[in-house]
Coordinates of C-alpha atoms in Angstrom, one line a residue:
M20 CA 137.3 141.3 118.9
R21 CA 134.6 141.8 115.6
Q22 CA 131.9 138.9 118.0
A23 CA 132.6 141.3 120.7
L24 CA 131.6 144.2 118.6
D25 CA 128.1 142.1 117.4
I26 CA 127.3 141.2 121.0
F27 CA 127.3 144.8 121.7
R28 CA 125.5 146.5 119.1
A29 CA 123.1 144.1 119.5
L30 CA 122.3 145.0 123.5
A31 CA 122.9 148.4 122.9
D32 CA 119.2 148.8 121.7
P33 CA 116.8 149.2 124.8
T34 CA 114.2 146.3 123.3
R35 CA 116.2 143.8 122.3
L36 CA 118.0 144.5 126.0
R37 CA 114.5 144.0 127.3
I38 CA 113.7 140.8 125.0
F39 CA 117.2 139.7 126.6
A40 CA 115.9 139.4 130.0
L41 CA 113.2 138.2 129.2
L42 CA 114.6 135.1 127.5
R43 CA 116.6 134.5 130.9
A44 CA 113.2 134.5 132.8
M45 CA 111.5 131.4 130.2
E46 CA 111.5 130.9 126.3
L47 CA 109.2 132.6 124.9
S48 CA 107.4 132.7 121.4
V49 CA 107.6 135.7 118.7
G50 CA 103.6 136.5 119.7
E51 CA 104.3 136.7 123.1
L52 CA 107.5 138.6 123.3
A53 CA 104.7 141.0 121.2
Q54 CA 102.4 140.8 123.8
V55 CA 104.7 141.6 126.8
L56 CA 106.9 144.5 124.9
G57 CA 103.8 145.9 123.5
Q58 CA 104.7 146.0 119.7
S59 CA 104.1 144.7 116.7
Q60 CA 105.2 140.6 115.5
P61 CA 107.2 142.1 112.4
R62 CA 109.1 144.6 114.3
V63 CA 109.9 141.9 117.2
S64 CA 111.3 140.4 114.5
R65 CA 114.1 141.8 113.1
H66 CA 115.4 142.9 116.8
V67 CA 115.3 138.6 117.9
K68 CA 117.4 138.6 114.2
I69 CA 120.2 140.9 115.3
L70 CA 120.3 139.2 119.0
C71 CA 120.4 135.7 116.9
D72 CA 123.3 137.0 114.5
A73 CA 125.3 137.8 117.2
G74 CA 124.7 134.4 119.0
I75 CA 123.2 135.7 122.1
A76 CA 119.6 134.5 121.5
D77 CA 119.0 131.1 120.0
R78 CA 115.5 130.1 117.7
R79 CA 114.6 126.8 117.7
K80 CA 111.2 126.1 115.3
E81 CA 108.8 123.6 116.5
G82 CA 106.0 122.4 113.7
S83 CA 104.5 126.4 112.5
W84 CA 105.8 127.9 116.1
V85 CA 109.2 129.1 116.7
F86 CA 110.4 129.3 120.5
L87 CA 113.5 131.9 121.9
G88 CA 115.7 131.5 123.9
L89 CA 119.4 132.5 124.9
G90 CA 122.4 131.7 123.5
E91 CA 124.6 129.1 124.3
E92 CA 125.9 129.3 128.1
G93 CA 129.7 130.5 127.6
R94 CA 128.8 133.1 125.6
V95 CA 126.3 134.9 128.0
A96 CA 127.2 134.0 131.2
P97 CA 129.6 137.1 131.4
L98 CA 126.7 139.3 129.9
L99 CA 124.2 138.4 132.7
A100 CA 126.7 138.4 135.0
A101 CA 127.8 142.2 133.6
I102 CA 123.7 143.1 134.0
D103 CA 123.4 141.6 137.3
A104 CA 126.3 143.9 139.1
L105 CA 125.1 147.3 137.4
S106 CA 121.6 146.2 138.1
A107 CA 122.6 146.1 141.5
S108 CA 124.2 149.2 142.3
T109 CA 120.8 151.4 140.1
P110 CA 117.3 151.5 141.1
G111 CA 115.0 149.3 139.2
D112 CA 113.8 150.1 135.9
P113 CA 110.0 151.2 135.1
W114 CA 110.1 148.8 132.0
E115 CA 111.7 146.1 133.8
V116 CA 108.4 146.5 136.5
A117 CA 105.9 146.2 133.4
D118 CA 108.1 143.7 131.6
V119 CA 108.0 141.3 134.5
A120 CA 104.5 141.6 135.4
R121 CA 103.3 141.2 131.6
L122 CA 105.8 138.6 131.4
A123 CA 103.3 136.6 134.1
A124 CA 100.2 137.1 132.7
V125 CA 101.8 134.8 129.7
R126 CA 102.8 132.9 132.2
A127 CA 99.1 132.7 133.8
D128 CA 97.3 132.3 130.6
R129 CA 100.3 129.4 129.7
A130 CA 98.8 127.6 133.2
A131 CA 95.3 128.4 132.8
A132 CA 95.1 126.2 129.7
A133 CA 97.1 123.4 130.9
E134 CA 94.7 123.3 134.0
R135 CA 91.9 123.3 131.7
Y136 CA 92.8 120.5 129.8
F137 CA 94.1 118.6 132.4
A138 CA 91.3 118.4 134.4
G139 CA 89.0 118.3 131.7
H140 CA 91.2 115.0 130.8
A141 CA 92.2 113.4 134.2
E142 CA 89.7 110.2 134.1
E143 CA 91.2 109.2 130.7
W144 CA 94.9 110.0 131.4
D145 CA 96.4 106.6 130.8
A146 CA 94.0 106.4 127.4
I147 CA 95.6 109.4 126.2
R148 CA 99.4 108.8 126.9
S149 CA 98.8 105.5 124.4
L150 CA 99.1 107.6 121.4
H151 CA 102.2 106.0 120.9
V152 CA 103.5 102.1 121.4
A153 CA 101.6 100.2 123.8
E154 CA 102.3 101.8 127.9
S155 CA 103.4 97.6 128.6
E156 CA 106.4 98.1 126.2
V157 CA 107.0 101.7 127.6
E158 CA 106.7 99.9 131.4
A159 CA 108.7 97.4 130.6
A160 CA 111.9 99.8 129.1
I161 CA 111.6 102.0 131.9
V162 CA 112.4 98.8 134.5
R163 CA 115.3 98.2 132.0
A164 CA 116.5 101.3 131.8
L165 CA 116.9 101.3 135.6
D166 CA 117.6 97.8 136.1
G167 CA 121.5 98.9 136.8
G168 CA 120.8 99.7 140.4
A169 CA 118.7 100.4 143.5
I170 CA 115.8 102.6 143.2
G171 CA 116.4 103.7 146.5
R172 CA 114.1 106.9 146.8
L173 CA 112.0 107.2 144.2
V174 CA 110.4 110.6 143.3
D175 CA 107.8 110.2 139.8
I176 CA 107.3 114.4 138.7
G177 CA 103.8 115.0 137.8
T178 CA 102.8 111.4 138.7
G179 CA 99.0 112.1 137.0
T180 CA 97.4 108.9 138.4
G181 CA 100.0 106.9 140.1
R182 CA 101.5 104.8 137.8
M183 CA 104.9 105.4 137.4
I184 CA 104.7 104.5 141.8
E185 CA 102.2 101.3 140.8
L186 CA 104.9 100.2 138.8
L187 CA 108.3 100.9 140.5
G188 CA 107.0 101.6 143.9
P189 CA 107.5 97.8 145.5
A190 CA 111.3 98.0 144.7
A191 CA 111.4 101.4 145.9
A192 CA 112.7 102.7 149.9
S193 CA 110.3 105.2 149.5
A194 CA 107.9 106.7 147.0
L195 CA 106.6 110.2 146.8
G196 CA 104.1 111.0 143.6
I197 CA 104.6 115.1 142.7
D198 CA 101.5 116.4 140.5
R199 CA 100.2 120.4 140.2
S200 CA 96.4 118.9 139.3
P201 CA 94.6 118.2 142.6
E202 CA 92.5 115.8 140.3
M203 CA 95.0 113.5 139.3
L204 CA 96.1 113.8 142.3
R205 CA 92.5 112.1 143.8
L206 CA 93.0 109.4 140.6
A207 CA 96.1 108.5 141.6
R208 CA 95.2 108.4 145.7
S209 CA 92.4 106.2 144.8
K210 CA 94.4 103.6 142.4
L211 CA 97.5 103.7 144.6
A212 CA 94.9 102.6 147.3
A213 CA 93.9 100.1 145.3
S214 CA 97.1 98.6 144.6
G215 CA 98.0 98.2 148.1
Q216 CA 100.6 101.0 148.4
D217 CA 99.9 103.1 150.9
R218 CA 103.0 104.0 152.1
A219 CA 103.2 105.9 148.7
E220 CA 103.1 109.5 149.5
L221 CA 101.7 111.9 147.4
R222 CA 102.2 115.9 147.1
Q223 CA 101.1 119.1 145.4
G224 CA 103.5 120.8 143.4
D225 CA 105.3 122.4 140.8
M226 CA 108.1 120.9 138.5
Y227 CA 109.3 124.0 138.3
A228 CA 110.1 124.2 142.6
L229 CA 109.9 121.0 143.9
P230 CA 109.1 121.4 147.9
L231 CA 112.3 119.0 148.4
P232 CA 115.2 119.6 149.3
S233 CA 118.4 118.9 147.5
G234 CA 120.0 116.1 147.3
S235 CA 116.7 113.8 148.7
A236 CA 116.6 111.7 146.2
D237 CA 117.7 108.3 144.7
T238 CA 115.4 108.1 141.3
V239 CA 113.4 110.7 140.0
L240 CA 111.1 110.2 137.0
L241 CA 109.9 113.0 134.4
H242 CA 107.5 109.9 132.5
Q243 CA 105.7 112.1 129.5
V244 CA 105.6 115.2 131.4
L245 CA 108.3 117.2 129.9
H246 CA 106.2 117.6 126.6
Y247 CA 103.9 119.5 128.5
A248 CA 106.8 122.2 130.3
Q249 CA 107.2 125.5 129.3
Q250 CA 110.3 125.8 130.7
P251 CA 111.9 122.3 129.9
R252 CA 115.1 123.2 130.4
S253 CA 114.5 124.6 134.0
A254 CA 112.0 121.0 134.8
V255 CA 115.0 119.5 134.4
A256 CA 117.5 121.4 136.2
E257 CA 114.6 121.0 138.9
A258 CA 115.0 117.5 138.9
A259 CA 118.1 117.4 138.4
R260 CA 118.8 119.4 142.1
L261 CA 116.6 116.8 144.2
L262 CA 119.4 113.5 143.1
A263 CA 122.2 112.5 145.2
P264 CA 125.2 111.8 144.1
G265 CA 124.8 108.3 142.2
G266 CA 121.0 109.5 142.1
R267 CA 119.4 108.9 138.6
L268 CA 117.2 110.9 136.3
L269 CA 115.4 109.6 133.9
I270 CA 113.3 111.3 131.2
V271 CA 110.4 109.1 128.8
D272 CA 108.8 111.6 126.2
F273 CA 108.6 111.7 122.5
A274 CA 111.4 112.0 119.6
S275 CA 111.2 115.1 117.6
H276 CA 108.3 115.2 115.7
D277 CA 105.9 117.9 113.8
R278 CA 101.9 116.4 115.3
E279 CA 101.4 119.9 115.4
E280 CA 97.5 119.3 116.0
L281 CA 99.0 118.0 119.6
R282 CA 99.5 121.3 120.6
T283 CA 96.0 122.8 120.6
R284 CA 94.6 119.1 120.8
D285 CA 96.4 117.6 123.7
A286 CA 97.7 121.1 124.9
H287 CA 101.6 120.4 124.2
A288 CA 104.0 122.7 124.9
R289 CA 106.2 120.7 122.6
L290 CA 106.6 118.5 120.3
G291 CA 108.8 116.0 121.4
F292 CA 113.1 116.4 122.0
A293 CA 116.1 115.6 120.6
D294 CA 119.2 113.9 121.6
E295 CA 121.1 116.7 122.0
Q296 CA 119.2 119.0 123.6
I297 CA 118.2 116.5 126.3
A298 CA 122.7 115.7 126.3
N299 CA 123.0 119.8 126.9
W300 CA 120.4 120.1 129.4
F301 CA 121.6 117.2 131.4
A302 CA 125.1 118.7 131.8
A303 CA 124.2 122.0 132.6
A304 CA 122.8 120.3 135.6
D305 CA 126.1 118.0 136.2
L306 CA 124.1 114.9 135.1
D307 CA 126.1 112.4 133.0
V308 CA 124.2 110.7 130.0
A309 CA 123.9 106.7 131.1
D310 CA 121.9 105.8 128.4
V311 CA 119.6 106.2 125.4
G312 CA 116.4 103.9 124.6
Q313 CA 114.5 104.5 121.6
L314 CA 111.2 102.4 120.9
G315 CA 109.1 102.9 117.5
G316 CA 105.5 101.4 115.8
G317 CA 103.9 103.9 117.7
E318 CA 102.0 107.2 115.9
L319 CA 105.1 108.5 117.8
T320 CA 108.5 107.3 118.5
V321 CA 109.0 107.1 122.3
K322 CA 112.4 108.1 123.9
L323 CA 114.2 107.4 127.0
W324 CA 117.4 109.3 128.2
L325 CA 118.6 108.3 131.8
G326 CA 121.0 110.7 133.2
C327 CA 123.3 110.2 136.4
R328 CA 124.9 112.6 138.8
P329 CA 128.4 111.6 138.9
V330 CA 129.7 110.5 142.4
T331 CA 133.1 112.7 142.7
E332 CA 136.6 112.0 144.5
K333 CA 135.8 114.6 146.8
M334 CA 132.2 112.8 147.7
V335 CA 133.6 109.7 148.3
S336 CA 136.5 110.8 151.1
R337 CA 134.0 113.1 152.4
Q338 CA 131.6 110.1 153.1
A339 CA 133.9 107.9 154.0

């Protein structure tokens, strides 16, 4: 009962209800929330504290930044369902319309900064990735991680210069690389043609809305991509959507670190990830954690998280 009272008191304030709705859309910093709400950061921070104390919002510190998201799913899901039911029977709130518009502006600012970075660094992309242990070691670890099964239909999200398709494409039934940057795709096409992989397909697309049907992939790769994602949980969920039963999602990225300069110098949106964080995102996407690997020795530690779409008895009987 005490928890319920805390939750209802937290959502009784219009500003906190707006914050709750905004965090449902994406993780935001306090500064970005202040920008969307048109309020001072200290005032927004006070509201955020009340939401966090009630367990329906969550803070995560990354270097000097603090990102805010919704609390654990079991607590917030009934609240979201109730809000959706009430919203369906009432006309649109003018505050909600304004918040959505300003949130779109925040997204646009983030995307523009990332696009400028990628366009300016496309030619040196592979060198930038060498901040960690030797790329040859990472590639060998990727091959080992996927050695337990057939590659099948391969999708490489954020394919960059196409190196992962070069590496895994020959063993795949089909290979598709997706990237948002046209400069990257031009480089990838050139490299793949030079390596004789003319059958590989490349498409421009958004990692949050992949232009592919559900269940259309057997192996999905997010190689050094997730730390650029403003909504990494959503990116993982969308990648997992592509997997057929028994399919595998391999995330290769940095362990949590405090190299703050990478945020401004190299446009990193996230300073690495913790095992628990990835495991929670896998669970939310109905994936089992199949393996976790680690490569140290560089300036940053590289982690490999392998998730698998389970094959249920119902799926087996349906296929039979």
